[in-house]
Amino acid sequence: MRAGLLNRRVVLLTREVQRDAANELIGEWGQVAVTRASIRNTSGMSAIKAGAELAIVKASVRLRFRRDVTAGMRVQHGSDYYVVEAVLPDEMRREHVDLVCRLLSPKEV
């Protein structure tokens, strides 16, 4: 895989559950890795949810081959956050991993 195609710096985030001083469970997003990626918006549509119009943006994020990425993780690029819906590894050549993602709205972040 050519390095020039991976022209975005992204942060991979995973949900970490910890306990606070009152022994309550709190969930926070912890950093797994900082890596280079290619981001392509594949589709966009709008839907009506709870009486409000909502834009849904799907994206494909490609990064170098790694095994520690799972569905449910998040990808941060600047101020944009994507939720990973599916992980599609290149098992044949083991060069890259494609992530099927959805752009999160500011309310979901």
PDB file of C-alpha atoms in Angstrom:
ATOM      1  CA  MET A   1       0.000   0.000   0.000  1.00  0.00           C
ATOM      2  CA  ARG A   2       1.392   3.390  -0.981  1.00  0.00           C
ATOM      3  CA  ALA A   3       1.842   5.794   1.918  1.00  0.00           C
ATOM      4  CA  GLY A   4       0.618   8.755  -0.171  1.00  0.00           C
ATOM      5  CA  LEU A   5      -2.919   7.360  -0.204  1.00  0.00           C
ATOM      6  CA  LEU A   6      -3.114   7.508   3.594  1.00  0.00           C
ATOM      7  CA  ASN A   7      -3.313  11.287   3.792  1.00  0.00           C
ATOM      8  CA  ARG A   8      -5.347  11.803   6.989  1.00  0.00           C
ATOM      9  CA  ARG A   9      -4.207  11.555  10.611  1.00  0.00           C
ATOM     10  CA  VAL A  10      -6.853   9.751  12.683  1.00  0.00           C
ATOM     11  CA  VAL A  11      -7.201   8.564  16.264  1.00  0.00           C
ATOM     12  CA  LEU A  12      -8.763   5.177  17.048  1.00  0.00           C
ATOM     13  CA  LEU A  13     -10.887   5.267  20.208  1.00  0.00           C
ATOM     14  CA  THR A  14     -12.410   2.477  22.287  1.00  0.00           C
ATOM     15  CA  ARG A  15     -14.905   2.524  25.145  1.00  0.00           C
ATOM     16  CA  GLU A  16     -13.269   2.140  28.554  1.00  0.00           C
ATOM     17  CA  VAL A  17     -15.367   1.482  31.643  1.00  0.00           C
ATOM     18  CA  GLN A  18     -13.941   2.696  34.948  1.00  0.00           C
ATOM     19  CA  ARG A  19     -15.211   3.405  38.438  1.00  0.00           C
ATOM     20  CA  ASP A  20     -15.316   6.865  39.973  1.00  0.00           C
ATOM     21  CA  ALA A  21     -14.831   7.863  43.617  1.00  0.00           C
ATOM     22  CA  ALA A  22     -18.417   6.825  44.443  1.00  0.00           C
ATOM     23  CA  ASN A  23     -17.773   3.408  42.862  1.00  0.00           C
ATOM     24  CA  GLU A  24     -20.146   4.246  39.984  1.00  0.00           C
ATOM     25  CA  LEU A  25     -19.370   2.894  36.529  1.00  0.00           C
ATOM     26  CA  ILE A  26     -18.437   5.604  34.056  1.00  0.00           C
ATOM     27  CA  GLY A  27     -17.682   5.090  30.396  1.00  0.00           C
ATOM     28  CA  GLU A  28     -15.069   7.144  28.602  1.00  0.00           C
ATOM     29  CA  TRP A  29     -13.438   6.958  25.196  1.00  0.00           C
ATOM     30  CA  GLY A  30      -9.761   6.024  25.428  1.00  0.00           C
ATOM     31  CA  GLN A  31      -7.159   6.305  22.706  1.00  0.00           C
ATOM     32  CA  VAL A  32      -5.979   3.044  21.124  1.00  0.00           C
ATOM     33  CA  ALA A  33      -3.697   4.396  18.405  1.00  0.00           C
ATOM     34  CA  VAL A  34      -2.847   7.367  16.236  1.00  0.00           C
ATOM     35  CA  THR A  35      -2.446   6.301  12.623  1.00  0.00           C
ATOM     36  CA  ARG A  36      -2.705   7.436   9.012  1.00  0.00           C
ATOM     37  CA  ALA A  37      -5.848   6.710   6.988  1.00  0.00           C
ATOM     38  CA  SER A  38      -7.787   7.468   3.837  1.00  0.00           C
ATOM     39  CA  ILE A  39     -11.373   8.680   4.320  1.00  0.00           C
ATOM     40  CA  ARG A  40     -13.982   8.558   1.555  1.00  0.00           C
ATOM     41  CA  ASN A  41     -17.590   9.581   2.019  1.00  0.00           C
ATOM     42  CA  THR A  42     -19.511   6.859   0.209  1.00  0.00           C
ATOM     43  CA  SER A  43     -23.100   7.957   0.671  1.00  0.00           C
ATOM     44  CA  GLY A  44     -25.315  10.482   2.311  1.00  0.00           C
ATOM     45  CA  MET A  45     -29.031  10.590   2.883  1.00  0.00           C
ATOM     46  CA  SER A  46     -31.480  12.337   5.104  1.00  0.00           C
ATOM     47  CA  ALA A  47     -34.096  10.726   7.269  1.00  0.00           C
ATOM     48  CA  ILE A  48     -36.804  11.916   9.599  1.00  0.00           C
ATOM     49  CA  LYS A  49     -36.293  10.761  13.158  1.00  0.00           C
ATOM     50  CA  ALA A  50     -38.498  11.930  16.024  1.00  0.00           C
ATOM     51  CA  GLY A  51     -39.989  14.646  13.842  1.00  0.00           C
ATOM     52  CA  ALA A  52     -36.628  16.201  12.948  1.00  0.00           C
ATOM     53  CA  GLU A  53     -34.679  15.834   9.744  1.00  0.00           C
ATOM     54  CA  LEU A  54     -31.408  13.990  10.251  1.00  0.00           C
ATOM     55  CA  ALA A  55     -28.490  13.694   7.826  1.00  0.00           C
ATOM     56  CA  ILE A  56     -26.813  10.283   7.684  1.00  0.00           C
ATOM     57  CA  VAL A  57     -23.319  10.185   6.181  1.00  0.00           C
ATOM     58  CA  LYS A  58     -21.589   6.857   5.510  1.00  0.00           C
ATOM     59  CA  ALA A  59     -17.838   6.755   5.030  1.00  0.00           C
ATOM     60  CA  SER A  60     -15.128   4.239   4.238  1.00  0.00           C
ATOM     61  CA  VAL A  61     -11.941   4.580   6.269  1.00  0.00           C
ATOM     62  CA  ARG A  62      -8.911   2.631   5.057  1.00  0.00           C
ATOM     63  CA  LEU A  63      -5.851   2.129   7.237  1.00  0.00           C
ATOM     64  CA  ARG A  64      -2.886  -0.194   7.350  1.00  0.00           C
ATOM     65  CA  PHE A  65      -3.617  -3.800   8.311  1.00  0.00           C
ATOM     66  CA  ARG A  66      -4.210  -4.301  12.019  1.00  0.00           C
ATOM     67  CA  ARG A  67      -6.175  -6.792  14.088  1.00  0.00           C
ATOM     68  CA  ASP A  68      -7.196  -4.624  17.058  1.00  0.00           C
ATOM     69  CA  VAL A  69     -10.013  -2.684  15.356  1.00  0.00           C
ATOM     70  CA  THR A  70     -13.548  -3.854  16.146  1.00  0.00           C
ATOM     71  CA  ALA A  71     -17.088  -2.714  15.436  1.00  0.00           C
ATOM     72  CA  GLY A  72     -18.286  -0.159  17.967  1.00  0.00           C
ATOM     73  CA  MET A  73     -14.987   1.689  18.142  1.00  0.00           C
ATOM     74  CA  ARG A  74     -14.726   5.313  17.032  1.00  0.00           C
ATOM     75  CA  VAL A  75     -12.451   7.086  14.571  1.00  0.00           C
ATOM     76  CA  GLN A  76     -11.638  10.734  15.234  1.00  0.00           C
ATOM     77  CA  HIS A  77     -10.469  12.988  12.413  1.00  0.00           C
ATOM     78  CA  GLY A  78     -10.143  16.588  13.547  1.00  0.00           C
ATOM     79  CA  SER A  79     -13.524  17.513  15.015  1.00  0.00           C
ATOM     80  CA  ASP A  80     -15.354  14.701  13.169  1.00  0.00           C
ATOM     81  CA  TYR A  81     -16.174  11.441  14.918  1.00  0.00           C
ATOM     82  CA  TYR A  82     -17.133   8.244  13.083  1.00  0.00           C
ATOM     83  CA  VAL A  83     -18.547   5.077  14.636  1.00  0.00           C
ATOM     84  CA  VAL A  84     -17.196   1.830  13.161  1.00  0.00           C
ATOM     85  CA  GLU A  85     -20.101  -0.328  11.983  1.00  0.00           C
ATOM     86  CA  ALA A  86     -18.119  -3.076  10.233  1.00  0.00           C
ATOM     87  CA  VAL A  87     -14.487  -4.111   9.836  1.00  0.00           C
ATOM     88  CA  LEU A  88     -13.424  -5.533   6.457  1.00  0.00           C
ATOM     89  CA  PRO A  89      -9.812  -6.789   6.596  1.00  0.00           C
ATOM     90  CA  ASP A  90      -7.789  -7.596   3.485  1.00  0.00           C
ATOM     91  CA  GLU A  91      -7.066 -11.216   4.432  1.00  0.00           C
ATOM     92  CA  MET A  92      -5.431 -12.031   1.104  1.00  0.00           C
ATOM     93  CA  ARG A  93      -2.529  -9.569   1.112  1.00  0.00           C
ATOM     94  CA  ARG A  94      -2.847  -8.180   4.655  1.00  0.00           C
ATOM     95  CA  GLU A  95      -2.140  -4.656   3.459  1.00  0.00           C
ATOM     96  CA  HIS A  96      -5.159  -2.726   4.720  1.00  0.00           C
ATOM     97  CA  VAL A  97      -8.363  -2.750   6.722  1.00  0.00           C
ATOM     98  CA  ASP A  98     -11.509  -1.028   5.446  1.00  0.00           C
ATOM     99  CA  LEU A  99     -13.866   0.331   8.089  1.00  0.00           C
ATOM    100  CA  VAL A 100     -17.514   0.965   7.253  1.00  0.00           C
ATOM    101  CA  CYS A 101     -18.351   4.021   9.359  1.00  0.00           C
ATOM    102  CA  ARG A 102     -21.133   6.485  10.067  1.00  0.00           C
ATOM    103  CA  LEU A 103     -20.441  10.139  10.835  1.00  0.00           C
ATOM    104  CA  LEU A 104     -21.764  11.040  14.268  1.00  0.00           C
ATOM    105  CA  SER A 105     -23.786  14.205  14.783  1.00  0.00           C
ATOM    106  CA  PRO A 106     -22.593  16.646  17.469  1.00  0.00           C
ATOM    107  CA  LYS A 107     -25.401  15.408  19.749  1.00  0.00           C
ATOM    108  CA  GLU A 108     -24.177  11.796  19.505  1.00  0.00           C
ATOM    109  CA  VAL A 109     -20.586  12.651  20.387  1.00  0.00           C
TER     110      VAL A 109
END
